Amino acid sequence: RSFAADPQDSSHLYLGTATGWMYESRHGGADWKRLAWVGKRDDLVLDSIVVDDANPKHIVVGAWVLGSPDGGIYVSNHSGVSWTDEAEMRGQSIRALAAAPSNPQVLVAGTLKGVYRSEDGGRHWALISPAGSQELHQVESIAVDPVDPKIIYAGTWHLPWKTTDGGEHWINIKQGVIDDSDVFSIIVDPVKPSTVYL
């Protein structure tokens, strides 16, 4: 379901499955081995893997459960060998997860309830989208501006959204987009952040 690379060793890869298992390759994908059973349960869909640019031993995974609003954020400080679930996001269906390129301590998660942000590498989380919103919920994709971590994009089952002030205010960026579009991926050009793909 997901891939990630060690930022300090491009041949060191991680792979997330739909059964809670994470695999690892030290040889650019030529061979794989089971690394860990995240959450010790076989129904976790590991859709998002974020490896800390500053400390590759620190990995954060977002998980959800098929046919259920369950899921959570899992953190490893041992290169994925062992994991703990973060209590503040326990039971949340994590559909998207991204780190701010300018500050790896800033993480943004998209859930069925909205958009959450952590400023301490995933230990504590706060809802930054309007609570109970019937518009900005069911978030399937997240992207953070490469220069300004307060600029965040969120794709939902309805349309894409944007904040330029860290979640205080959100605008619907739907001009030119078909109404009721499911936005499953958002990419901000790392060299030219004014160019965004979804």
Tab-separated table of C-alpha atoms in Angstrom:
chain	number	residue	atom	x	y	z
A	1	ARG	CA	0.000	0.000	0.000
A	2	SER	CA	2.915	2.396	0.550
A	3	PHE	CA	6.636	2.900	0.102
A	4	ALA	CA	9.230	5.144	1.735
A	5	ALA	CA	12.985	5.509	1.463
A	6	ASP	CA	15.611	6.255	4.091
A	7	PRO	CA	16.625	9.885	3.332
A	8	GLN	CA	20.255	9.035	4.115
A	9	ASP	CA	20.354	5.759	2.141
A	10	SER	CA	18.241	5.551	-1.010
A	11	SER	CA	18.699	1.774	-1.265
A	12	HIS	CA	17.059	1.297	2.159
A	13	LEU	CA	13.317	0.995	1.491
A	14	TYR	CA	10.190	0.389	3.545
A	15	LEU	CA	6.954	-1.166	2.298
A	16	GLY	CA	3.570	-1.038	4.050
A	17	THR	CA	0.848	-3.644	3.468
A	18	ALA	CA	-2.902	-3.967	4.049
A	19	THR	CA	-2.339	-6.561	6.796
A	20	GLY	CA	-0.316	-4.484	9.268
A	21	TRP	CA	3.036	-5.870	8.153
A	22	MET	CA	5.957	-3.656	7.214
A	23	TYR	CA	8.744	-4.979	5.011
A	24	GLU	CA	12.253	-3.683	4.504
A	25	SER	CA	14.808	-3.841	1.698
A	26	ARG	CA	18.442	-2.851	2.157
A	27	HIS	CA	19.211	-3.405	-1.527
A	28	GLY	CA	16.934	-1.042	-3.435
A	29	GLY	CA	14.099	-3.556	-3.580
A	30	ALA	CA	16.137	-6.497	-4.910
A	31	ASP	CA	15.071	-8.502	-1.858
A	32	TRP	CA	12.716	-7.939	1.066
A	33	LYS	CA	12.278	-9.179	4.618
A	34	ARG	CA	9.526	-8.791	7.166
A	35	LEU	CA	10.450	-5.990	9.535
A	36	ALA	CA	7.569	-5.625	11.994
A	37	TRP	CA	3.883	-6.282	12.562
A	38	VAL	CA	2.674	-2.743	13.260
A	39	GLY	CA	0.000	-2.650	15.956
A	40	LYS	CA	0.088	-6.466	16.215
A	41	ARG	CA	-3.152	-6.698	14.217
A	42	ASP	CA	-3.847	-7.975	10.720
A	43	ASP	CA	-6.482	-5.426	9.669
A	44	LEU	CA	-4.322	-2.267	9.615
A	45	VAL	CA	-3.891	-0.745	6.163
A	46	LEU	CA	-0.500	1.003	6.206
A	47	ASP	CA	-1.142	3.714	3.630
A	48	SER	CA	1.392	6.318	4.779
A	49	ILE	CA	5.031	5.990	5.856
A	50	VAL	CA	7.066	9.072	6.802
A	51	VAL	CA	10.780	8.700	7.549
A	52	ASP	CA	12.288	11.620	9.478
A	53	ASP	CA	14.783	13.521	7.294
A	54	ALA	CA	16.798	14.567	10.344
A	55	ASN	CA	16.683	11.197	12.127
A	56	PRO	CA	15.912	8.201	9.867
A	57	LYS	CA	15.434	5.925	12.883
A	58	HIS	CA	12.267	7.939	13.609
A	59	ILE	CA	9.412	6.676	11.405
A	60	VAL	CA	5.715	7.583	11.587
A	61	VAL	CA	3.005	5.463	9.973
A	62	GLY	CA	-0.647	6.283	9.357
A	63	ALA	CA	-3.094	3.370	9.349
A	64	TRP	CA	-6.786	2.737	8.762
A	65	VAL	CA	-9.093	-0.277	8.801
A	66	LEU	CA	-11.207	-1.421	5.849
A	67	GLY	CA	-14.938	-1.061	6.505
A	68	SER	CA	-14.371	0.719	9.826
A	69	PRO	CA	-13.580	4.232	11.127
A	70	ASP	CA	-10.735	2.677	13.186
A	71	GLY	CA	-6.997	3.170	12.734
A	72	GLY	CA	-4.225	5.278	14.225
A	73	ILE	CA	-0.754	6.796	14.158
A	74	TYR	CA	2.177	4.507	14.969
A	75	VAL	CA	5.695	5.709	15.773
A	76	SER	CA	9.033	3.895	15.748
A	77	ASN	CA	12.283	5.299	17.101
A	78	HIS	CA	14.183	2.130	16.173
A	79	SER	CA	14.154	2.083	12.353
A	80	GLY	CA	10.805	0.297	12.282
A	81	VAL	CA	11.765	-2.668	14.468
A	82	SER	CA	9.370	-1.710	17.295
A	83	TRP	CA	6.276	0.499	17.328
A	84	THR	CA	3.993	2.373	19.722
A	85	ASP	CA	0.586	3.826	18.942
A	86	GLU	CA	-0.048	7.471	19.725
A	87	ALA	CA	-2.896	7.775	22.228
A	88	GLU	CA	-4.198	11.107	20.887
A	89	MET	CA	-4.861	9.565	17.447
A	90	ARG	CA	-5.980	6.125	18.614
A	91	GLY	CA	-9.087	5.026	16.728
A	92	GLN	CA	-8.650	7.627	13.974
A	93	SER	CA	-8.802	6.441	10.362
A	94	ILE	CA	-5.559	7.918	8.977
A	95	ARG	CA	-5.939	8.281	5.217
A	96	ALA	CA	-2.974	10.606	4.534
A	97	LEU	CA	0.202	11.695	6.310
A	98	ALA	CA	2.947	14.137	5.328
A	99	ALA	CA	5.906	15.877	6.940
A	100	ALA	CA	6.740	19.512	6.272
A	101	PRO	CA	9.838	19.519	4.025
A	102	SER	CA	11.170	22.595	5.839
A	103	ASN	CA	10.686	21.077	9.317
A	104	PRO	CA	10.421	17.272	9.768
A	105	GLN	CA	8.985	17.790	13.268
A	106	VAL	CA	5.802	19.169	11.676
A	107	LEU	CA	3.482	16.372	10.533
A	108	VAL	CA	0.025	16.732	9.014
A	109	ALA	CA	-2.530	13.913	8.937
A	110	GLY	CA	-5.756	13.566	7.005
A	111	THR	CA	-8.513	11.540	8.677
A	112	LEU	CA	-12.215	10.900	8.214
A	113	LYS	CA	-12.819	13.675	10.773
A	114	GLY	CA	-10.518	16.323	9.270
A	115	VAL	CA	-6.935	17.600	9.276
A	116	TYR	CA	-4.618	17.198	12.283
A	117	ARG	CA	-1.137	18.626	12.892
A	118	SER	CA	1.743	17.630	15.142
A	119	GLU	CA	4.641	19.974	15.873
A	120	ASP	CA	6.733	17.477	17.853
A	121	GLY	CA	7.310	14.616	15.444
A	122	GLY	CA	3.994	12.871	16.047
A	123	ARG	CA	3.752	12.766	19.850
A	124	HIS	CA	0.931	15.311	20.189
A	125	TRP	CA	-1.792	16.239	17.711
A	126	ALA	CA	-4.367	19.024	17.265
A	127	LEU	CA	-7.337	19.315	14.906
A	128	ILE	CA	-6.680	22.277	12.582
A	129	SER	CA	-9.738	21.988	10.331
A	130	PRO	CA	-13.225	23.064	11.499
A	131	ALA	CA	-14.572	20.547	14.012
A	132	GLY	CA	-17.592	18.646	12.723
A	133	SER	CA	-17.298	20.132	9.215
A	134	GLN	CA	-19.492	18.477	6.610
A	135	GLU	CA	-17.197	19.864	3.885
A	136	LEU	CA	-13.627	19.495	5.146
A	137	HIS	CA	-13.670	15.881	6.292
A	138	GLN	CA	-12.987	12.444	4.771
A	139	VAL	CA	-9.473	13.666	3.917
A	140	GLU	CA	-7.669	11.319	1.505
A	141	SER	CA	-4.583	13.374	0.611
A	142	ILE	CA	-2.280	15.914	2.259
A	143	ALA	CA	0.591	18.062	1.000
A	144	VAL	CA	2.687	20.680	2.786
A	145	ASP	CA	4.410	23.575	1.037
A	146	PRO	CA	8.195	22.962	0.823
A	147	VAL	CA	9.063	26.412	2.186
A	148	ASP	CA	6.163	27.485	4.425
A	149	PRO	CA	4.763	24.743	6.710
A	150	LYS	CA	1.636	26.844	7.337
A	151	ILE	CA	0.569	26.313	3.727
A	152	ILE	CA	-1.256	22.983	3.645
A	153	TYR	CA	-3.350	21.304	0.964
A	154	ALA	CA	-6.036	18.724	1.769
A	155	GLY	CA	-7.918	16.550	-0.714
A	156	THR	CA	-11.288	15.141	0.297
A	157	TRP	CA	-13.980	12.868	-1.168
A	158	HIS	CA	-15.607	16.120	-2.267
A	159	LEU	CA	-12.967	18.692	-3.366
A	160	PRO	CA	-9.491	20.081	-2.523
A	161	TRP	CA	-8.853	22.672	0.195
A	162	LYS	CA	-6.003	24.999	1.172
A	163	THR	CA	-4.879	26.953	4.229
A	164	THR	CA	-2.107	29.545	4.277
A	165	ASP	CA	-2.162	30.195	8.027
A	166	GLY	CA	-1.748	26.747	9.553
A	167	GLY	CA	-5.433	25.901	9.614
A	168	GLU	CA	-6.975	29.089	11.012
A	169	HIS	CA	-8.795	29.602	7.714
A	170	TRP	CA	-9.444	27.220	4.818
A	171	ILE	CA	-10.515	27.932	1.239
A	172	ASN	CA	-11.950	25.550	-1.319
A	173	ILE	CA	-9.629	25.483	-4.361
A	174	LYS	CA	-12.156	24.118	-6.833
A	175	GLN	CA	-11.777	26.418	-9.842
A	176	GLY	CA	-11.366	24.181	-12.886
A	177	VAL	CA	-11.997	20.996	-10.871
A	178	ILE	CA	-15.061	18.838	-11.538
A	179	ASP	CA	-17.535	19.194	-8.661
A	180	ASP	CA	-17.570	16.273	-6.235
A	181	SER	CA	-14.078	15.111	-7.236
A	182	ASP	CA	-12.335	12.554	-5.017
A	183	VAL	CA	-8.820	13.943	-4.502
A	184	PHE	CA	-6.515	11.023	-3.685
A	185	SER	CA	-3.122	12.641	-4.289
A	186	ILE	CA	-1.638	16.141	-4.041
A	187	ILE	CA	1.954	16.981	-4.986
A	188	VAL	CA	3.582	20.398	-4.581
A	189	ASP	CA	6.514	21.056	-6.921
A	190	PRO	CA	9.561	21.208	-4.587
A	191	VAL	CA	11.334	23.750	-6.819
A	192	LYS	CA	8.329	25.837	-7.841
A	193	PRO	CA	5.764	25.629	-4.986
A	194	SER	CA	3.203	27.665	-6.933
A	195	THR	CA	2.759	24.569	-9.123
A	196	VAL	CA	0.528	21.967	-7.497
A	197	TYR	CA	-0.712	18.678	-8.970
A	198	LEU	CA	-3.747	16.731	-7.750
